[in-house]
Amino acid sequence: MPTRRRTAAGLGFRTFFGLVVLLAGIGASVLTVAGFLGDLWWPFDLAADHRMQYFGVLVLAAILYGLAFGRGTAVVFAAAAAVNAVVLAPLWLAGTTTPPEGAPTVRIVLYDAERAAASRPLLLRWLADLDADVVVLQGTTPEWSDPIAEADLPFEPVIEPAPGVLEGTTVLASVPAEGELVTVRRSTFAVVEVDGDTPYTLVAVESNRPDSQAAHEARLDLFSAAADRATQTERPVVVVGSLGTTRWSKAFSVFTDAGLRSTEDGFGYQPTWMRADLPLIGPYFGIPVDHILVGPGIRVVDRSVGPELAGPHRPVTATLHLRP
C-alpha cells in the first residue's frame, strides 16, 4: 500500500510538473509571435519587450519537457527560443568602434529619476562626481530645480521641468548649450543644441508604457514628432529617452525608420528597468527601456549601465565619437 501511494504521488507530481512546463512553454511561444504583431493591437507591442525572458523560459521548457515527456513539443519550444535568439543576437554580434587616437569624444548620461525624489541627496552626490558633457534626468519635477542649483555641480541647467508637471525633463551640461521644450498633445520633448569642438543636437523624449489604445497612439505621435525633429537638424544628432519600450517594439521602430540606430549593438544585454537583486537571473530580469540613439556619422565608443541608484531605473552612459 505505501508503495502504491508513493507511486500515485509521484505520478501526480510528474503530471503537475509537466503541465506547468507545458503552459510556460506555450505561453512564451505565443507571446514570441505576438511581439511581432504590434501594429495590430497595442498589448502585442508590449509583448515585444520581453525577448530575453521568453528565450530563457523557452530554453528551459525545451530541455525539461524533452527529457521528461516528448521531443515533438520540445522542438517547438526550441524553435521559438531560436526566434528570440535571432532577435537578440545584434546585442552581441555587432562590432564596436575604436576612434582615432586623440579624437574628441562626448559622454552623455541618461537617468530616469522616477520615484527617486526621496533619495535626492544620493543622486546629487552622484552628479557631483559625474564625468559627462550632458546629463539628462527624466521623471523630475520643478522641485528638483533648487536642490540642483544649490549643489554646486559641474553642470549648468539647460532645460528644467515646466511648472506643474509630474514627470518632466531636466538637462544639465558641462559645455555651452541651449535648449527648448516642444509640445506634442499633452507631452513635451526637449531639443538641446550643444556647442563645443563638434556641435551636435540632442533630443530628449520620455514616455510611459501605455495602458490603452489612446495612450499607445499618443506615444506614437510623440515619438514621430521627436524623430522628425531629429532628422531636420544639419548637425550630428543624438536622441535619448526613457521610452517605456524596448528596441524590439513597433513603437521603437519609429526612430530606427528615421535613420537612427541604438547604441546597444555590440554591448550585450543591458536592462535598465526594473532593477532586481535576484541570484543568477537578476541581470536578465529587467528590460532595456532607457535608450541613447545616434544618427549617421556618429560612432559609439562605449556604452554602460549603472551604478545602482534610487528608484527602479539604472542610468545609461554612452561615449560617442562625432565625426566632423
PDB file of C-alpha atoms in Angstrom:
ATOM      1  CA  MET A   1       0.000   0.000   0.000  1.00  0.00           C
ATOM      2  CA  PRO A   2       2.725   2.606   0.836  1.00  0.00           C
ATOM      3  CA  THR A   3       4.383   1.802  -2.474  1.00  0.00           C
ATOM      4  CA  ARG A   4       1.151   2.493  -4.354  1.00  0.00           C
ATOM      5  CA  ARG A   5       0.705   5.776  -2.525  1.00  0.00           C
ATOM      6  CA  ARG A   6       4.243   6.833  -3.343  1.00  0.00           C
ATOM      7  CA  THR A   7       3.696   5.852  -6.956  1.00  0.00           C
ATOM      8  CA  ALA A   8       0.449   7.815  -7.152  1.00  0.00           C
ATOM      9  CA  ALA A   9       2.095  10.824  -5.541  1.00  0.00           C
ATOM     10  CA  GLY A  10       4.982  10.587  -7.974  1.00  0.00           C
ATOM     11  CA  LEU A  11       2.646  10.407 -10.946  1.00  0.00           C
ATOM     12  CA  GLY A  12       0.650  13.337  -9.617  1.00  0.00           C
ATOM     13  CA  PHE A  13       3.771  15.460  -9.235  1.00  0.00           C
ATOM     14  CA  ARG A  14       5.012  14.436 -12.684  1.00  0.00           C
ATOM     15  CA  THR A  15       1.688  15.417 -14.225  1.00  0.00           C
ATOM     16  CA  PHE A  16       1.637  18.744 -12.403  1.00  0.00           C
ATOM     17  CA  PHE A  17       5.266  19.453 -13.324  1.00  0.00           C
ATOM     18  CA  GLY A  18       4.640  18.596 -16.951  1.00  0.00           C
ATOM     19  CA  LEU A  19       1.561  20.819 -17.081  1.00  0.00           C
ATOM     20  CA  VAL A  20       3.464  23.774 -15.617  1.00  0.00           C
ATOM     21  CA  VAL A  21       6.330  23.375 -18.089  1.00  0.00           C
ATOM     22  CA  LEU A  22       3.914  22.905 -20.990  1.00  0.00           C
ATOM     23  CA  LEU A  23       1.876  26.005 -20.154  1.00  0.00           C
ATOM     24  CA  ALA A  24       5.018  28.095 -19.640  1.00  0.00           C
ATOM     25  CA  GLY A  25       6.406  26.982 -22.992  1.00  0.00           C
ATOM     26  CA  ILE A  26       3.126  27.562 -24.820  1.00  0.00           C
ATOM     27  CA  GLY A  27       2.687  30.981 -23.226  1.00  0.00           C
ATOM     28  CA  ALA A  28       6.219  32.099 -24.105  1.00  0.00           C
ATOM     29  CA  SER A  29       5.800  30.769 -27.665  1.00  0.00           C
ATOM     30  CA  VAL A  30       2.524  32.634 -28.180  1.00  0.00           C
ATOM     31  CA  LEU A  31       3.985  35.854 -26.783  1.00  0.00           C
ATOM     32  CA  THR A  32       7.052  35.439 -29.006  1.00  0.00           C
ATOM     33  CA  VAL A  33       4.796  35.553 -32.063  1.00  0.00           C
ATOM     34  CA  ALA A  34       2.551  38.282 -30.632  1.00  0.00           C
ATOM     35  CA  GLY A  35       5.579  40.536 -30.209  1.00  0.00           C
ATOM     36  CA  PHE A  36       5.877  40.787 -33.993  1.00  0.00           C
ATOM     37  CA  LEU A  37       2.262  41.949 -34.355  1.00  0.00           C
ATOM     38  CA  GLY A  38       2.400  45.263 -32.531  1.00  0.00           C
ATOM     39  CA  ASP A  39       0.724  47.032 -35.439  1.00  0.00           C
ATOM     40  CA  LEU A  40      -2.448  45.013 -34.837  1.00  0.00           C
ATOM     41  CA  TRP A  41      -3.020  45.630 -31.126  1.00  0.00           C
ATOM     42  CA  TRP A  42      -1.158  47.693 -28.550  1.00  0.00           C
ATOM     43  CA  PRO A  43      -0.770  44.857 -25.960  1.00  0.00           C
ATOM     44  CA  PHE A  44       1.095  42.887 -28.643  1.00  0.00           C
ATOM     45  CA  ASP A  45       3.602  45.738 -28.820  1.00  0.00           C
ATOM     46  CA  LEU A  46       4.148  45.456 -25.069  1.00  0.00           C
ATOM     47  CA  ALA A  47       4.763  41.733 -25.544  1.00  0.00           C
ATOM     48  CA  ALA A  48       7.762  42.528 -27.748  1.00  0.00           C
ATOM     49  CA  ASP A  49       9.666  43.946 -24.779  1.00  0.00           C
ATOM     50  CA  HIS A  50      10.468  40.632 -23.075  1.00  0.00           C
ATOM     51  CA  ARG A  51      12.545  38.794 -25.666  1.00  0.00           C
ATOM     52  CA  MET A  52      15.257  37.783 -23.192  1.00  0.00           C
ATOM     53  CA  GLN A  53      12.728  36.401 -20.721  1.00  0.00           C
ATOM     54  CA  TYR A  54      10.946  34.409 -23.446  1.00  0.00           C
ATOM     55  CA  PHE A  55      14.276  32.994 -24.565  1.00  0.00           C
ATOM     56  CA  GLY A  56      15.152  31.832 -21.059  1.00  0.00           C
ATOM     57  CA  VAL A  57      11.747  30.265 -20.409  1.00  0.00           C
ATOM     58  CA  LEU A  58      11.692  28.502 -23.785  1.00  0.00           C
ATOM     59  CA  VAL A  59      15.190  27.062 -23.472  1.00  0.00           C
ATOM     60  CA  LEU A  60      14.320  25.715 -20.035  1.00  0.00           C
ATOM     61  CA  ALA A  61      10.963  24.377 -21.236  1.00  0.00           C
ATOM     62  CA  ALA A  62      12.547  22.676 -24.253  1.00  0.00           C
ATOM     63  CA  ILE A  63      15.124  20.922 -22.082  1.00  0.00           C
ATOM     64  CA  LEU A  64      12.782  19.858 -19.278  1.00  0.00           C
ATOM     65  CA  TYR A  65       9.887  18.795 -21.487  1.00  0.00           C
ATOM     66  CA  GLY A  66      12.163  16.999 -23.905  1.00  0.00           C
ATOM     67  CA  LEU A  67      13.833  14.991 -21.149  1.00  0.00           C
ATOM     68  CA  ALA A  68      10.675  14.109 -19.232  1.00  0.00           C
ATOM     69  CA  PHE A  69       7.900  13.912 -21.823  1.00  0.00           C
ATOM     70  CA  GLY A  70       8.164  14.236 -25.578  1.00  0.00           C
ATOM     71  CA  ARG A  71      10.582  15.564 -28.145  1.00  0.00           C
ATOM     72  CA  GLY A  72       7.962  16.910 -30.555  1.00  0.00           C
ATOM     73  CA  THR A  73       6.691  19.648 -28.254  1.00  0.00           C
ATOM     74  CA  ALA A  74      10.232  20.341 -27.073  1.00  0.00           C
ATOM     75  CA  VAL A  75      11.276  21.007 -30.677  1.00  0.00           C
ATOM     76  CA  VAL A  76       8.528  23.635 -30.972  1.00  0.00           C
ATOM     77  CA  PHE A  77       9.782  25.337 -27.814  1.00  0.00           C
ATOM     78  CA  ALA A  78      13.369  25.184 -29.097  1.00  0.00           C
ATOM     79  CA  ALA A  79      12.306  26.761 -32.401  1.00  0.00           C
ATOM     80  CA  ALA A  80      10.554  29.609 -30.585  1.00  0.00           C
ATOM     81  CA  ALA A  81      13.668  30.089 -28.446  1.00  0.00           C
ATOM     82  CA  ALA A  82      15.747  30.281 -31.633  1.00  0.00           C
ATOM     83  CA  VAL A  83      13.494  33.046 -32.969  1.00  0.00           C
ATOM     84  CA  ASN A  84      14.170  35.116 -29.867  1.00  0.00           C
ATOM     85  CA  ALA A  85      17.879  34.320 -30.091  1.00  0.00           C
ATOM     86  CA  VAL A  86      17.989  35.754 -33.615  1.00  0.00           C
ATOM     87  CA  VAL A  87      16.237  38.918 -32.420  1.00  0.00           C
ATOM     88  CA  LEU A  88      18.663  39.283 -29.507  1.00  0.00           C
ATOM     89  CA  ALA A  89      21.840  38.452 -31.455  1.00  0.00           C
ATOM     90  CA  PRO A  90      22.787  42.010 -32.587  1.00  0.00           C
ATOM     91  CA  LEU A  91      23.328  42.950 -28.948  1.00  0.00           C
ATOM     92  CA  TRP A  92      26.460  40.794 -29.001  1.00  0.00           C
ATOM     93  CA  LEU A  93      27.383  40.316 -32.653  1.00  0.00           C
ATOM     94  CA  ALA A  94      27.571  43.937 -33.802  1.00  0.00           C
ATOM     95  CA  GLY A  95      31.080  45.343 -33.831  1.00  0.00           C
ATOM     96  CA  THR A  96      32.201  48.152 -31.548  1.00  0.00           C
ATOM     97  CA  THR A  97      34.259  51.193 -32.554  1.00  0.00           C
ATOM     98  CA  THR A  98      37.663  52.497 -31.554  1.00  0.00           C
ATOM     99  CA  PRO A  99      38.060  56.153 -32.571  1.00  0.00           C
ATOM    100  CA  PRO A 100      41.328  57.505 -33.985  1.00  0.00           C
ATOM    101  CA  GLU A 101      43.915  58.299 -31.330  1.00  0.00           C
ATOM    102  CA  GLY A 102      43.309  61.750 -29.894  1.00  0.00           C
ATOM    103  CA  ALA A 103      39.880  62.057 -31.499  1.00  0.00           C
ATOM    104  CA  PRO A 104      37.423  64.057 -29.366  1.00  0.00           C
ATOM    105  CA  THR A 105      34.564  62.180 -27.749  1.00  0.00           C
ATOM    106  CA  VAL A 106      31.442  63.225 -25.869  1.00  0.00           C
ATOM    107  CA  ARG A 107      29.850  61.448 -22.931  1.00  0.00           C
ATOM    108  CA  ILE A 108      26.095  61.514 -22.448  1.00  0.00           C
ATOM    109  CA  VAL A 109      24.293  60.170 -19.386  1.00  0.00           C
ATOM    110  CA  LEU A 110      20.575  59.387 -19.132  1.00  0.00           C
ATOM    111  CA  TYR A 111      18.792  58.603 -15.879  1.00  0.00           C
ATOM    112  CA  ASP A 112      15.080  58.253 -15.189  1.00  0.00           C
ATOM    113  CA  ALA A 113      14.659  59.507 -11.616  1.00  0.00           C
ATOM    114  CA  GLU A 114      11.145  58.099 -11.288  1.00  0.00           C
ATOM    115  CA  ARG A 115      10.294  57.541  -7.609  1.00  0.00           C
ATOM    116  CA  ALA A 116      13.777  58.716  -6.592  1.00  0.00           C
ATOM    117  CA  ALA A 117      12.893  62.091  -5.043  1.00  0.00           C
ATOM    118  CA  ALA A 118      13.342  60.757  -1.505  1.00  0.00           C
ATOM    119  CA  SER A 119      16.947  59.850  -2.374  1.00  0.00           C
ATOM    120  CA  ARG A 120      17.769  63.194  -3.971  1.00  0.00           C
ATOM    121  CA  PRO A 121      20.877  63.781  -1.773  1.00  0.00           C
ATOM    122  CA  LEU A 122      22.331  60.483  -3.038  1.00  0.00           C
ATOM    123  CA  LEU A 123      21.662  61.481  -6.633  1.00  0.00           C
ATOM    124  CA  LEU A 124      23.207  64.904  -6.152  1.00  0.00           C
ATOM    125  CA  ARG A 125      26.394  63.298  -4.799  1.00  0.00           C
ATOM    126  CA  TRP A 126      26.449  61.030  -7.832  1.00  0.00           C
ATOM    127  CA  LEU A 127      26.038  64.018 -10.144  1.00  0.00           C
ATOM    128  CA  ALA A 128      28.818  65.917  -8.371  1.00  0.00           C
ATOM    129  CA  ASP A 129      31.308  63.169  -9.231  1.00  0.00           C
ATOM    130  CA  LEU A 130      29.992  62.504 -12.726  1.00  0.00           C
ATOM    131  CA  ASP A 131      32.242  62.996 -15.748  1.00  0.00           C
ATOM    132  CA  ALA A 132      29.890  63.871 -18.592  1.00  0.00           C
ATOM    133  CA  ASP A 133      29.207  66.524 -21.196  1.00  0.00           C
ATOM    134  CA  VAL A 134      25.420  66.271 -20.967  1.00  0.00           C
ATOM    135  CA  VAL A 135      23.211  64.668 -18.315  1.00  0.00           C
ATOM    136  CA  VAL A 136      19.516  64.058 -18.987  1.00  0.00           C
ATOM    137  CA  LEU A 137      17.378  63.456 -15.901  1.00  0.00           C
ATOM    138  CA  GLN A 138      13.835  62.349 -16.610  1.00  0.00           C
ATOM    139  CA  GLY A 139      10.924  61.786 -14.282  1.00  0.00           C
ATOM    140  CA  THR A 140      11.804  65.023 -12.484  1.00  0.00           C
ATOM    141  CA  THR A 141       9.570  67.828 -11.198  1.00  0.00           C
ATOM    142  CA  PRO A 142      10.133  71.560 -10.619  1.00  0.00           C
ATOM    143  CA  GLU A 143      11.061  70.675  -7.016  1.00  0.00           C
ATOM    144  CA  TRP A 144      14.353  69.339  -8.354  1.00  0.00           C
ATOM    145  CA  SER A 145      15.492  72.714  -9.706  1.00  0.00           C
ATOM    146  CA  ASP A 146      16.520  74.449  -6.461  1.00  0.00           C
ATOM    147  CA  PRO A 147      18.463  71.490  -4.974  1.00  0.00           C
ATOM    148  CA  ILE A 148      20.341  71.093  -8.260  1.00  0.00           C
ATOM    149  CA  ALA A 149      21.167  74.812  -8.379  1.00  0.00           C
ATOM    150  CA  GLU A 150      22.378  74.771  -4.770  1.00  0.00           C
ATOM    151  CA  ALA A 151      24.501  71.626  -5.091  1.00  0.00           C
ATOM    152  CA  ASP A 152      27.498  73.255  -6.808  1.00  0.00           C
ATOM    153  CA  LEU A 153      27.520  70.688  -9.597  1.00  0.00           C
ATOM    154  CA  PRO A 154      29.949  70.758 -12.544  1.00  0.00           C
ATOM    155  CA  PHE A 155      26.947  71.348 -14.818  1.00  0.00           C
ATOM    156  CA  GLU A 156      24.663  74.190 -15.780  1.00  0.00           C
ATOM    157  CA  PRO A 157      20.907  73.656 -16.191  1.00  0.00           C
ATOM    158  CA  VAL A 158      19.787  73.889 -19.814  1.00  0.00           C
ATOM    159  CA  ILE A 159      16.240  72.512 -19.535  1.00  0.00           C
ATOM    160  CA  GLU A 160      14.121  72.428 -16.381  1.00  0.00           C
ATOM    161  CA  PRO A 161      10.683  70.864 -15.826  1.00  0.00           C
ATOM    162  CA  ALA A 162       7.775  73.174 -16.568  1.00  0.00           C
ATOM    163  CA  PRO A 163       5.652  74.241 -13.578  1.00  0.00           C
ATOM    164  CA  GLY A 164       3.010  71.721 -12.594  1.00  0.00           C
ATOM    165  CA  VAL A 165       4.428  68.702 -14.414  1.00  0.00           C
ATOM    166  CA  LEU A 166       4.598  65.398 -12.559  1.00  0.00           C
ATOM    167  CA  GLU A 167       7.272  63.843 -14.758  1.00  0.00           C
ATOM    168  CA  GLY A 168       9.452  66.313 -16.596  1.00  0.00           C
ATOM    169  CA  THR A 169      12.923  66.512 -18.107  1.00  0.00           C
ATOM    170  CA  THR A 170      15.996  68.191 -16.662  1.00  0.00           C
ATOM    171  CA  VAL A 171      19.022  68.647 -18.921  1.00  0.00           C
ATOM    172  CA  LEU A 172      22.395  69.588 -17.443  1.00  0.00           C
ATOM    173  CA  ALA A 173      25.521  70.386 -19.459  1.00  0.00           C
ATOM    174  CA  SER A 174      29.183  70.986 -18.700  1.00  0.00           C
ATOM    175  CA  VAL A 175      29.651  72.593 -22.128  1.00  0.00           C
ATOM    176  CA  PRO A 176      27.829  75.529 -23.753  1.00  0.00           C
ATOM    177  CA  ALA A 177      24.294  74.530 -24.739  1.00  0.00           C
ATOM    178  CA  GLU A 178      20.855  75.994 -25.373  1.00  0.00           C
ATOM    179  CA  GLY A 179      17.534  74.185 -25.211  1.00  0.00           C
ATOM    180  CA  GLU A 180      13.807  74.397 -25.783  1.00  0.00           C
ATOM    181  CA  LEU A 181      10.734  72.308 -24.989  1.00  0.00           C
ATOM    182  CA  VAL A 182       8.442  71.194 -27.814  1.00  0.00           C
ATOM    183  CA  THR A 183       4.814  70.331 -27.021  1.00  0.00           C
ATOM    184  CA  VAL A 184       3.018  67.389 -28.652  1.00  0.00           C
ATOM    185  CA  ARG A 185      -0.546  66.920 -27.423  1.00  0.00           C
ATOM    186  CA  ARG A 186      -0.115  66.830 -23.634  1.00  0.00           C
ATOM    187  CA  SER A 187       3.509  65.724 -23.772  1.00  0.00           C
ATOM    188  CA  THR A 188       6.771  67.528 -24.406  1.00  0.00           C
ATOM    189  CA  PHE A 189      10.236  66.682 -25.593  1.00  0.00           C
ATOM    190  CA  ALA A 190      13.435  68.698 -25.267  1.00  0.00           C
ATOM    191  CA  VAL A 191      15.729  69.862 -28.051  1.00  0.00           C
ATOM    192  CA  VAL A 192      19.224  70.924 -26.986  1.00  0.00           C
ATOM    193  CA  GLU A 193      21.843  72.471 -29.253  1.00  0.00           C
ATOM    194  CA  VAL A 194      25.214  71.526 -27.778  1.00  0.00           C
ATOM    195  CA  ASP A 195      28.250  73.566 -28.819  1.00  0.00           C
ATOM    196  CA  GLY A 196      31.933  72.759 -28.484  1.00  0.00           C
ATOM    197  CA  ASP A 197      34.625  71.202 -30.653  1.00  0.00           C
ATOM    198  CA  THR A 198      31.971  69.265 -32.561  1.00  0.00           C
ATOM    199  CA  PRO A 199      28.476  70.764 -32.190  1.00  0.00           C
ATOM    200  CA  TYR A 200      25.524  68.389 -32.159  1.00  0.00           C
ATOM    201  CA  THR A 201      21.798  68.307 -31.461  1.00  0.00           C
ATOM    202  CA  LEU A 202      20.333  66.289 -28.605  1.00  0.00           C
ATOM    203  CA  VAL A 203      16.647  65.359 -28.480  1.00  0.00           C
ATOM    204  CA  ALA A 204      15.311  64.084 -25.136  1.00  0.00           C
ATOM    205  CA  VAL A 205      11.921  62.368 -25.083  1.00  0.00           C
ATOM    206  CA  GLU A 206      10.151  60.487 -22.302  1.00  0.00           C
ATOM    207  CA  SER A 207       7.137  58.192 -22.329  1.00  0.00           C
ATOM    208  CA  ASN A 208       5.484  55.694 -20.013  1.00  0.00           C
ATOM    209  CA  ARG A 209       4.242  52.276 -21.056  1.00  0.00           C
ATOM    210  CA  PRO A 210       0.718  52.721 -22.488  1.00  0.00           C
ATOM    211  CA  ASP A 211      -2.327  51.241 -20.783  1.00  0.00           C
ATOM    212  CA  SER A 212      -4.845  51.873 -23.575  1.00  0.00           C
ATOM    213  CA  GLN A 213      -5.083  52.275 -27.337  1.00  0.00           C
ATOM    214  CA  ALA A 214      -5.364  56.049 -26.924  1.00  0.00           C
ATOM    215  CA  ALA A 215      -2.175  56.165 -24.843  1.00  0.00           C
ATOM    216  CA  HIS A 216      -0.425  53.968 -27.404  1.00  0.00           C
ATOM    217  CA  GLU A 217      -1.399  56.312 -30.244  1.00  0.00           C
ATOM    218  CA  ALA A 218      -0.365  59.373 -28.234  1.00  0.00           C
ATOM    219  CA  ARG A 219       3.041  57.802 -27.667  1.00  0.00           C
ATOM    220  CA  LEU A 220       3.427  57.098 -31.381  1.00  0.00           C
ATOM    221  CA  ASP A 221       2.624  60.751 -32.135  1.00  0.00           C
ATOM    222  CA  LEU A 222       5.227  61.877 -29.583  1.00  0.00           C
ATOM    223  CA  PHE A 223       7.884  59.549 -30.987  1.00  0.00           C
ATOM    224  CA  SER A 224       7.100  60.615 -34.556  1.00  0.00           C
ATOM    225  CA  ALA A 225       7.407  64.306 -33.688  1.00  0.00           C
ATOM    226  CA  ALA A 226      10.707  63.743 -31.872  1.00  0.00           C
ATOM    227  CA  ALA A 227      12.094  61.632 -34.725  1.00  0.00           C
ATOM    228  CA  ASP A 228      11.027  64.247 -37.289  1.00  0.00           C
ATOM    229  CA  ARG A 229      12.760  66.978 -35.313  1.00  0.00           C
ATOM    230  CA  ALA A 230      15.898  64.853 -35.053  1.00  0.00           C
ATOM    231  CA  THR A 231      16.062  64.388 -38.818  1.00  0.00           C
ATOM    232  CA  GLN A 232      15.614  68.110 -39.520  1.00  0.00           C
ATOM    233  CA  THR A 233      18.907  69.189 -37.969  1.00  0.00           C
ATOM    234  CA  GLU A 234      22.042  69.582 -40.072  1.00  0.00           C
ATOM    235  CA  ARG A 235      24.205  68.700 -37.072  1.00  0.00           C
ATOM    236  CA  PRO A 236      25.008  65.211 -35.825  1.00  0.00           C
ATOM    237  CA  VAL A 237      22.052  64.131 -33.715  1.00  0.00           C
ATOM    238  CA  VAL A 238      21.596  62.085 -30.548  1.00  0.00           C
ATOM    239  CA  VAL A 239      18.188  61.005 -29.229  1.00  0.00           C
ATOM    240  CA  VAL A 240      17.908  59.955 -25.596  1.00  0.00           C
ATOM    241  CA  GLY A 241      14.964  58.931 -23.504  1.00  0.00           C
ATOM    242  CA  SER A 242      13.228  56.705 -21.042  1.00  0.00           C
ATOM    243  CA  LEU A 243      10.854  55.459 -23.710  1.00  0.00           C
ATOM    244  CA  GLY A 244       8.918  52.825 -21.800  1.00  0.00           C
ATOM    245  CA  THR A 245       9.651  50.291 -24.537  1.00  0.00           C
ATOM    246  CA  THR A 246      12.494  48.201 -25.908  1.00  0.00           C
ATOM    247  CA  ARG A 247      14.174  48.214 -29.286  1.00  0.00           C
ATOM    248  CA  TRP A 248      12.043  45.256 -30.442  1.00  0.00           C
ATOM    249  CA  SER A 249       8.692  47.071 -30.412  1.00  0.00           C
ATOM    250  CA  LYS A 250       6.895  48.708 -33.311  1.00  0.00           C
ATOM    251  CA  ALA A 251       6.851  51.947 -31.316  1.00  0.00           C
ATOM    252  CA  PHE A 252      10.650  51.986 -31.171  1.00  0.00           C
ATOM    253  CA  SER A 253      10.837  51.423 -34.923  1.00  0.00           C
ATOM    254  CA  VAL A 254       9.590  54.994 -35.370  1.00  0.00           C
ATOM    255  CA  PHE A 255      13.143  56.077 -34.527  1.00  0.00           C
ATOM    256  CA  THR A 256      15.003  53.419 -36.494  1.00  0.00           C
ATOM    257  CA  ASP A 257      12.834  54.067 -39.552  1.00  0.00           C
ATOM    258  CA  ALA A 258      14.005  57.694 -39.314  1.00  0.00           C
ATOM    259  CA  GLY A 259      17.632  56.589 -39.688  1.00  0.00           C
ATOM    260  CA  LEU A 260      18.596  56.498 -36.012  1.00  0.00           C
ATOM    261  CA  ARG A 261      20.341  53.472 -34.517  1.00  0.00           C
ATOM    262  CA  SER A 262      20.583  52.170 -30.986  1.00  0.00           C
ATOM    263  CA  THR A 263      23.859  52.371 -29.087  1.00  0.00           C
ATOM    264  CA  GLU A 264      23.112  48.927 -27.599  1.00  0.00           C
ATOM    265  CA  ASP A 265      24.579  46.970 -30.516  1.00  0.00           C
ATOM    266  CA  GLY A 266      27.746  45.147 -29.517  1.00  0.00           C
ATOM    267  CA  PHE A 267      27.492  45.825 -25.783  1.00  0.00           C
ATOM    268  CA  GLY A 268      25.280  42.927 -24.707  1.00  0.00           C
ATOM    269  CA  TYR A 269      22.017  42.853 -22.819  1.00  0.00           C
ATOM    270  CA  GLN A 270      21.853  45.924 -20.553  1.00  0.00           C
ATOM    271  CA  PRO A 271      18.483  46.089 -18.764  1.00  0.00           C
ATOM    272  CA  THR A 272      17.612  49.404 -17.143  1.00  0.00           C
ATOM    273  CA  TRP A 273      14.174  48.659 -15.609  1.00  0.00           C
ATOM    274  CA  MET A 274      13.118  47.033 -13.282  1.00  0.00           C
ATOM    275  CA  ARG A 275      16.124  46.612 -11.032  1.00  0.00           C
ATOM    276  CA  ALA A 276      16.137  43.177  -9.395  1.00  0.00           C
ATOM    277  CA  ASP A 277      18.650  41.724  -6.959  1.00  0.00           C
ATOM    278  CA  LEU A 278      17.969  38.072  -7.741  1.00  0.00           C
ATOM    279  CA  PRO A 279      20.521  35.235  -7.812  1.00  0.00           C
ATOM    280  CA  LEU A 280      21.605  34.162 -11.306  1.00  0.00           C
ATOM    281  CA  ILE A 281      18.707  35.801 -13.175  1.00  0.00           C
ATOM    282  CA  GLY A 282      18.999  39.262 -11.610  1.00  0.00           C
ATOM    283  CA  PRO A 283      20.824  40.880 -14.569  1.00  0.00           C
ATOM    284  CA  TYR A 284      18.310  39.389 -17.016  1.00  0.00           C
ATOM    285  CA  PHE A 285      15.096  40.017 -15.114  1.00  0.00           C
ATOM    286  CA  GLY A 286      14.668  43.616 -16.292  1.00  0.00           C
ATOM    287  CA  ILE A 287      14.251  45.087 -19.760  1.00  0.00           C
ATOM    288  CA  PRO A 288      16.161  47.889 -21.546  1.00  0.00           C
ATOM    289  CA  VAL A 289      13.679  50.778 -21.794  1.00  0.00           C
ATOM    290  CA  ASP A 290      16.139  53.694 -21.385  1.00  0.00           C
ATOM    291  CA  HIS A 291      17.811  54.484 -24.675  1.00  0.00           C
ATOM    292  CA  ILE A 292      20.505  56.504 -26.384  1.00  0.00           C
ATOM    293  CA  LEU A 293      20.247  56.524 -30.174  1.00  0.00           C
ATOM    294  CA  VAL A 294      22.546  58.181 -32.685  1.00  0.00           C
ATOM    295  CA  GLY A 295      22.227  59.465 -36.205  1.00  0.00           C
ATOM    296  CA  PRO A 296      24.541  58.976 -39.180  1.00  0.00           C
ATOM    297  CA  GLY A 297      28.181  59.912 -38.709  1.00  0.00           C
ATOM    298  CA  ILE A 298      28.383  59.087 -35.008  1.00  0.00           C
ATOM    299  CA  ARG A 299      30.491  56.202 -33.719  1.00  0.00           C
ATOM    300  CA  VAL A 300      29.659  54.501 -30.434  1.00  0.00           C
ATOM    301  CA  VAL A 301      32.879  54.088 -28.446  1.00  0.00           C
ATOM    302  CA  ASP A 302      31.417  52.710 -25.226  1.00  0.00           C
ATOM    303  CA  ARG A 303      28.090  52.089 -23.529  1.00  0.00           C
ATOM    304  CA  SER A 304      27.371  51.026 -19.969  1.00  0.00           C
ATOM    305  CA  VAL A 305      24.561  50.796 -17.429  1.00  0.00           C
ATOM    306  CA  GLY A 306      24.824  51.708 -13.751  1.00  0.00           C
ATOM    307  CA  PRO A 307      25.569  52.362 -10.992  1.00  0.00           C
ATOM    308  CA  GLU A 308      22.660  51.197  -8.846  1.00  0.00           C
ATOM    309  CA  LEU A 309      20.844  54.314  -7.637  1.00  0.00           C
ATOM    310  CA  ALA A 310      17.458  55.009  -6.098  1.00  0.00           C
ATOM    311  CA  GLY A 311      14.268  54.154  -7.942  1.00  0.00           C
ATOM    312  CA  PRO A 312      13.537  51.356 -10.399  1.00  0.00           C
ATOM    313  CA  HIS A 313      15.796  52.570 -13.248  1.00  0.00           C
ATOM    314  CA  ARG A 314      19.522  52.344 -13.938  1.00  0.00           C
ATOM    315  CA  PRO A 315      21.489  55.164 -15.600  1.00  0.00           C
ATOM    316  CA  VAL A 316      22.805  54.710 -19.143  1.00  0.00           C
ATOM    317  CA  THR A 317      26.124  56.210 -20.244  1.00  0.00           C
ATOM    318  CA  ALA A 318      27.329  56.410 -23.848  1.00  0.00           C
ATOM    319  CA  THR A 319      30.686  57.674 -25.083  1.00  0.00           C
ATOM    320  CA  LEU A 320      30.438  58.864 -28.674  1.00  0.00           C
ATOM    321  CA  HIS A 321      32.819  59.996 -31.380  1.00  0.00           C
ATOM    322  CA  LEU A 322      31.202  62.640 -33.551  1.00  0.00           C
ATOM    323  CA  ARG A 323      32.964  62.717 -36.873  1.00  0.00           C
ATOM    324  CA  PRO A 324      33.002  66.265 -38.258  1.00  0.00           C
TER     325      PRO A 324
END
